[in-house]
PDB file of C-alpha atoms in Angstrom:
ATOM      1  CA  UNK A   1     -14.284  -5.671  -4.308  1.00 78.00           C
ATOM      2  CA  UNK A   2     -15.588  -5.038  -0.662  1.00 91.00           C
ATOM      3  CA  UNK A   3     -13.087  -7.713   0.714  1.00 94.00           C
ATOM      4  CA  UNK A   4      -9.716  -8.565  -0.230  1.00 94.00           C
ATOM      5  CA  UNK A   5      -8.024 -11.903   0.977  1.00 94.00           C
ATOM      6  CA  UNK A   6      -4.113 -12.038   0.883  1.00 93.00           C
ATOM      7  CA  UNK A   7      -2.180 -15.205  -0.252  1.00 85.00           C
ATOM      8  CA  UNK A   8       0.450 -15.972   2.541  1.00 87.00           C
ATOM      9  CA  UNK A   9      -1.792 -16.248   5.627  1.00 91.00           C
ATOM     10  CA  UNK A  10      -5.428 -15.890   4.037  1.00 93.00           C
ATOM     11  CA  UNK A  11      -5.357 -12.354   5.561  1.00 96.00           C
ATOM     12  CA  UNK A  12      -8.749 -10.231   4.964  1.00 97.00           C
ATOM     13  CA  UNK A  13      -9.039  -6.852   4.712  1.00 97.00           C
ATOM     14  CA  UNK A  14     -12.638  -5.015   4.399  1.00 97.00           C
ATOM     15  CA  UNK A  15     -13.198  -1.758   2.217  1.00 95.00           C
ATOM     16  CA  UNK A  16     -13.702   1.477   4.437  1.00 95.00           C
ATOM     17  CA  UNK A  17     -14.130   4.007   1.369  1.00 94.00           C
ATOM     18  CA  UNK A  18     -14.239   3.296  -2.582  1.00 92.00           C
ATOM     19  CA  UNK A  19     -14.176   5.311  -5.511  1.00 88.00           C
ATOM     20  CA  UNK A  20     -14.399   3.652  -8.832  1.00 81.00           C
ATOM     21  CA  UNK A  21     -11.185   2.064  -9.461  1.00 84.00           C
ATOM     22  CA  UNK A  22      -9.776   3.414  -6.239  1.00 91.00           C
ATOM     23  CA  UNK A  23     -10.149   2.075  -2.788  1.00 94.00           C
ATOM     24  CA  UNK A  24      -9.080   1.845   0.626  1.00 96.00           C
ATOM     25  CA  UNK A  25      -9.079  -1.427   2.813  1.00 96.00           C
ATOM     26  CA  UNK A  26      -8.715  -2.092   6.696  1.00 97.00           C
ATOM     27  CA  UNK A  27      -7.711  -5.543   8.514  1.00 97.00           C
ATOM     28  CA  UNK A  28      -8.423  -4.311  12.269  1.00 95.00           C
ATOM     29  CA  UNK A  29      -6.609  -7.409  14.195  1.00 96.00           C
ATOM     30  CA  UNK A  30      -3.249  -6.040  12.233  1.00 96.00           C
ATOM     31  CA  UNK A  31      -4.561  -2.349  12.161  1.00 96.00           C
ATOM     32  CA  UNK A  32      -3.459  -2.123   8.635  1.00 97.00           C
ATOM     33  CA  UNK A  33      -4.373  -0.104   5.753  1.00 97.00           C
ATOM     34  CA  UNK A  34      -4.117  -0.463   2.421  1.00 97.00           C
ATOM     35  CA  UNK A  35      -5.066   1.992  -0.017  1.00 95.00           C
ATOM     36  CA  UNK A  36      -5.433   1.008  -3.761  1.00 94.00           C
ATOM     37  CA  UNK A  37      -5.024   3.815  -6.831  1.00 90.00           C
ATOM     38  CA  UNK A  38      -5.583   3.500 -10.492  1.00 86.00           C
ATOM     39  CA  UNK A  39      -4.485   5.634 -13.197  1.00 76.00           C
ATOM     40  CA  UNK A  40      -7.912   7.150 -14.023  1.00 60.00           C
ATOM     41  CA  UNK A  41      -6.776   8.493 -17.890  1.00 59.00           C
ATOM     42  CA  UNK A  42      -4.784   6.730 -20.261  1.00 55.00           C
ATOM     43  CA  UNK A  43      -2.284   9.025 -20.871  1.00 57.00           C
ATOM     44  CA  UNK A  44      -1.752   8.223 -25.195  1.00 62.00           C
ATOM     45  CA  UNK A  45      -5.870   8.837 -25.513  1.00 57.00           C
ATOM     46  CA  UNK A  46      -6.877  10.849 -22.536  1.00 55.00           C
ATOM     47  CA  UNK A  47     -10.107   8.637 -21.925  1.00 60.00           C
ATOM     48  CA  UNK A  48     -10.787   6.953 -18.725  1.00 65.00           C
ATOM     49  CA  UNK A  49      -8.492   4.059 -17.939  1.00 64.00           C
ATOM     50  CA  UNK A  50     -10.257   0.813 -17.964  1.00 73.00           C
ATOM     51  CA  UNK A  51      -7.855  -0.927 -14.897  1.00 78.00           C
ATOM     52  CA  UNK A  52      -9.657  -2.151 -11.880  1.00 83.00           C
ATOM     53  CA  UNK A  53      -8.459  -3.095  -8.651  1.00 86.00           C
ATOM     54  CA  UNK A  54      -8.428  -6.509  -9.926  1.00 88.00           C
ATOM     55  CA  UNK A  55      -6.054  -5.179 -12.177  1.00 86.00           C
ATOM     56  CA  UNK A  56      -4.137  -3.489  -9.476  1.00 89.00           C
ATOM     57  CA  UNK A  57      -3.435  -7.038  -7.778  1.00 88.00           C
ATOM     58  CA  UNK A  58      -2.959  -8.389 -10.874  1.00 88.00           C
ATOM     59  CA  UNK A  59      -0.004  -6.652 -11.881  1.00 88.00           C
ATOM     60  CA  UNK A  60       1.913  -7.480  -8.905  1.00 89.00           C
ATOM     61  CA  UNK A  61       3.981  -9.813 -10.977  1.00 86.00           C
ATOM     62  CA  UNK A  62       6.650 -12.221  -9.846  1.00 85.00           C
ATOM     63  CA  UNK A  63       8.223 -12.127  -6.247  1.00 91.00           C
ATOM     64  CA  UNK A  64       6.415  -8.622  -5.920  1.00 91.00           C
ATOM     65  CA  UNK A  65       2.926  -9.754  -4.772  1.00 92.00           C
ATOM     66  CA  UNK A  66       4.470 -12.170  -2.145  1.00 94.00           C
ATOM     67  CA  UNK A  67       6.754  -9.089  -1.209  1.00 94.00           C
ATOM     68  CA  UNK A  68       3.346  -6.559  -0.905  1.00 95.00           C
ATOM     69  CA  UNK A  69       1.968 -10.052   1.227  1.00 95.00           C
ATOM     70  CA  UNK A  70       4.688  -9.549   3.519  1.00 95.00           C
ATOM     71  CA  UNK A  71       4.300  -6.147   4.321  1.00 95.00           C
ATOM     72  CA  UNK A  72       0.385  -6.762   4.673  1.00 96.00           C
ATOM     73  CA  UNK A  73       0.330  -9.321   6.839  1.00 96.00           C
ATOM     74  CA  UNK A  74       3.793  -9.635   8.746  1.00 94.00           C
ATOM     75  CA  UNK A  75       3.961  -5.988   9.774  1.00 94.00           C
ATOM     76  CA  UNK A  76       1.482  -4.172  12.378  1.00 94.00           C
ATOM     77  CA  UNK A  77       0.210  -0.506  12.380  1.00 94.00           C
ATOM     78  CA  UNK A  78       1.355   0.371   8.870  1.00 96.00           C
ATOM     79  CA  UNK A  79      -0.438   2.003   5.881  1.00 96.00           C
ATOM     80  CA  UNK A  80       0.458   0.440   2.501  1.00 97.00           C
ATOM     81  CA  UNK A  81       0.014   2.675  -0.690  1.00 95.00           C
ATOM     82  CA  UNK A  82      -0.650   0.229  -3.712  1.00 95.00           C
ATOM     83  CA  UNK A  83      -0.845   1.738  -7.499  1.00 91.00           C
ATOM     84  CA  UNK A  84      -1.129   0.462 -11.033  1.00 87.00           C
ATOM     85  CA  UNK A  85      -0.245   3.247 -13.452  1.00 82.00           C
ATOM     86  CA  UNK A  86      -1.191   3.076 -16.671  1.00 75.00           C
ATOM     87  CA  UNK A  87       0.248   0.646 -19.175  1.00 77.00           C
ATOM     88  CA  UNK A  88       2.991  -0.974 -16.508  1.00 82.00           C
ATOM     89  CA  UNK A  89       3.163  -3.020 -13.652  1.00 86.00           C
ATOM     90  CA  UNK A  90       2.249  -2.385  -9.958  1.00 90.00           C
ATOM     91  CA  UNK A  91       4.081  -0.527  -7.227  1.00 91.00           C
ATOM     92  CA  UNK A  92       3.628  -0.186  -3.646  1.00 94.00           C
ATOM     93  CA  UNK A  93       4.955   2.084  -0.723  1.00 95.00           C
ATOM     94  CA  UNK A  94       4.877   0.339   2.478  1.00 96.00           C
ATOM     95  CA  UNK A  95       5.169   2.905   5.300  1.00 96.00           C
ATOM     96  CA  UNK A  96       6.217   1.199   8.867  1.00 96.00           C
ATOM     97  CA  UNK A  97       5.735   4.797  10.381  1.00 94.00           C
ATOM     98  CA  UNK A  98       2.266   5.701   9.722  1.00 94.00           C
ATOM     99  CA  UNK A  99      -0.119   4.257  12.118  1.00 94.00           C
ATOM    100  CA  UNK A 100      -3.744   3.834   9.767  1.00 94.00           C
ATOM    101  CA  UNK A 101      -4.968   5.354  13.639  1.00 91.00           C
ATOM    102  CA  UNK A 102      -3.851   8.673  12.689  1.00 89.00           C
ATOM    103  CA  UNK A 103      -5.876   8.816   9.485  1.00 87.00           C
ATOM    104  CA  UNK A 104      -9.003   7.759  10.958  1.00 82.00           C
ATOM    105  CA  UNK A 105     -10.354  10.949  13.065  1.00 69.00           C
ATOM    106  CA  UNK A 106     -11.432  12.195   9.788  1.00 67.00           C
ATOM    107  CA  UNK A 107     -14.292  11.179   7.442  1.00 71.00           C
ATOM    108  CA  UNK A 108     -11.810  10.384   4.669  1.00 81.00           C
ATOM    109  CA  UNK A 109     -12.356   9.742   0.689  1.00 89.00           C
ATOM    110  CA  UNK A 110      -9.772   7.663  -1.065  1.00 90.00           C
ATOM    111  CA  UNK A 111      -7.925  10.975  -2.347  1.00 89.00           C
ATOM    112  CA  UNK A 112      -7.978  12.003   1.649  1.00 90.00           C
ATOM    113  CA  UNK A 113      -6.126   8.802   2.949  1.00 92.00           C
ATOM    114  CA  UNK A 114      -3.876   9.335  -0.786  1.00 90.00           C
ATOM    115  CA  UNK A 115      -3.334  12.708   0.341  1.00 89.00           C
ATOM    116  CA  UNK A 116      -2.299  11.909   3.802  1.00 90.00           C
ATOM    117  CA  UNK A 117      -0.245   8.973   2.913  1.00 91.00           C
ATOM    118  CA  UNK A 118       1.847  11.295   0.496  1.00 89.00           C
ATOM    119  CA  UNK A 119       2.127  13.807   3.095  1.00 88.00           C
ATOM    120  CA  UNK A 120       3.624  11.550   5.805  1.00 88.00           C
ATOM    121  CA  UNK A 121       5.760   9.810   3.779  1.00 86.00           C
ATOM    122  CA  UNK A 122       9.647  11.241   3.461  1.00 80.00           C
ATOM    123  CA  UNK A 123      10.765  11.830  -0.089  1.00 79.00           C
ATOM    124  CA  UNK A 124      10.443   8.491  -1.606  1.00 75.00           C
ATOM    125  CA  UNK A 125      12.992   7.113  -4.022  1.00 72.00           C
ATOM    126  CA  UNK A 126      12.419   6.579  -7.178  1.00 76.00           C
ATOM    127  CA  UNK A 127      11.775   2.467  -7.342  1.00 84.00           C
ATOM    128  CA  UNK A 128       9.038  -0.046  -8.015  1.00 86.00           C
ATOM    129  CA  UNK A 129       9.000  -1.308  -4.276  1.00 91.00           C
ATOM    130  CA  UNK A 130       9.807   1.281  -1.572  1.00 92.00           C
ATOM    131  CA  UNK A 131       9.750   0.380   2.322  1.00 94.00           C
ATOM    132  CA  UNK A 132       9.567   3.593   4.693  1.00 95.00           C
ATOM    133  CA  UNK A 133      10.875   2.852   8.262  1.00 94.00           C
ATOM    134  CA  UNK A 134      12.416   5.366  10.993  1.00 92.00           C
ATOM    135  CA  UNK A 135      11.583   8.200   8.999  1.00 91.00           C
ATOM    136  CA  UNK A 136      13.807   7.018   6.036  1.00 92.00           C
ATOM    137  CA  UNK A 137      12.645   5.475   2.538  1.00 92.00           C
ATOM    138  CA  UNK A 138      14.302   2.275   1.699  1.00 93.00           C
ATOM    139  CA  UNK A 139      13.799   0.337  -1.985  1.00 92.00           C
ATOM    140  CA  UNK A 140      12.189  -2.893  -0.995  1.00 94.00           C
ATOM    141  CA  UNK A 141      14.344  -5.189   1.212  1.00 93.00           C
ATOM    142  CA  UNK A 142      16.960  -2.942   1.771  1.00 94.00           C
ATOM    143  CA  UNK A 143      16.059  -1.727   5.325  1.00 94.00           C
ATOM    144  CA  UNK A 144      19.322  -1.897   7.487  1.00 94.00           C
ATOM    145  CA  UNK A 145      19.238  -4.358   9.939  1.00 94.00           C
ATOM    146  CA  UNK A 146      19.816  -2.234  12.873  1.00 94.00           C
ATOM    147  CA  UNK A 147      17.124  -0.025  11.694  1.00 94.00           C
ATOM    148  CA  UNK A 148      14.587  -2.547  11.861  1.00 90.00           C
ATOM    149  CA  UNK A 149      15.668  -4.078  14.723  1.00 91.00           C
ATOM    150  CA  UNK A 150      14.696  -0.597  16.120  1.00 90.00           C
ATOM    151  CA  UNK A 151      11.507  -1.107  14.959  1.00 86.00           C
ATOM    152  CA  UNK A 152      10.464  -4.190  15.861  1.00 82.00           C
ATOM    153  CA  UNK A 153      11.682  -3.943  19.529  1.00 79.00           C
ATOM    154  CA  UNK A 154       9.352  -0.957  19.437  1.00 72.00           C
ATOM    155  CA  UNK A 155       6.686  -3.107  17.620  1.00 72.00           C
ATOM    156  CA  UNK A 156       6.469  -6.412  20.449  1.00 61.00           C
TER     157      UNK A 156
END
């Protein structure tokens, strides 16, 4: 997929780097990144995984795909990590923090922008649907209002 159009506002974002089943996307008018991981083995045969990114957005199911929309196109300057793994549903990691700007100096692969993503992130709870915002992570929805207040008066 070199394009990938969200559902809430039509939003498109263009592939920068792909990798097989992996990806990583760019909308520059929202300077957002998303960057999309598969499960490459199938962990009861130890072949290759057949899941695609299709698959990836697929899985989103229920309220979680208009959730990941939200994060995509209602935030600014944010780097969204997006990951089926094997035999379950999607997860995400939006992080509010991480400006896709700082990733870009470098001629990146999809495990370099995976790689740097993981390393700015603080330790991430364990849920489906994780928000990271002032430096803290949140499960999804559960940022505290005068946290992101902080944030979007920094964000106008």
């Amino acid at each position: 997929m070199r394009k990938i159009t969200l559902g809430l506002e039509g939003t498109e974002f263009n592939q920068i780097v792909a990798n097989g089943e992996n990806a990583v996307y760019y909308n520059d008018e929202l300077n957002n990144l998303i960057i999309v991981r598969t499960d490459a083995i199938n962990d009861e045969t130890l072949n290759k995984n057949d899941d695609t990114i299709e698959d990836v957005f697929g899985y989103l199911v229920g309220d979680r795909f208009e959730d990941f929309c939200v994060s995509a196109e209602y935030f600014r300057n944010s780097t969204i990590l997006v990951h089926k793994p094997w035999h379950t549903t999607t997860d995400f990691v939006a992080n509010y923090d991480l400006n896709p700007k700082a990733l870009f100096p470098f001629k990146r692969s999809v495990k370099g922008f995976t790689r740097a993503f993981n390393k700015a992130c603080p330790e991430l709870a364990p849920f489906k649907l994780i928000e990271v915002m002032g430096g803290k992570a949140y499960r999804y929805g559960e940022i505290p209002e005068e946290v992101f207040e902080a944030y979007d008066e920094g964000n106008q």
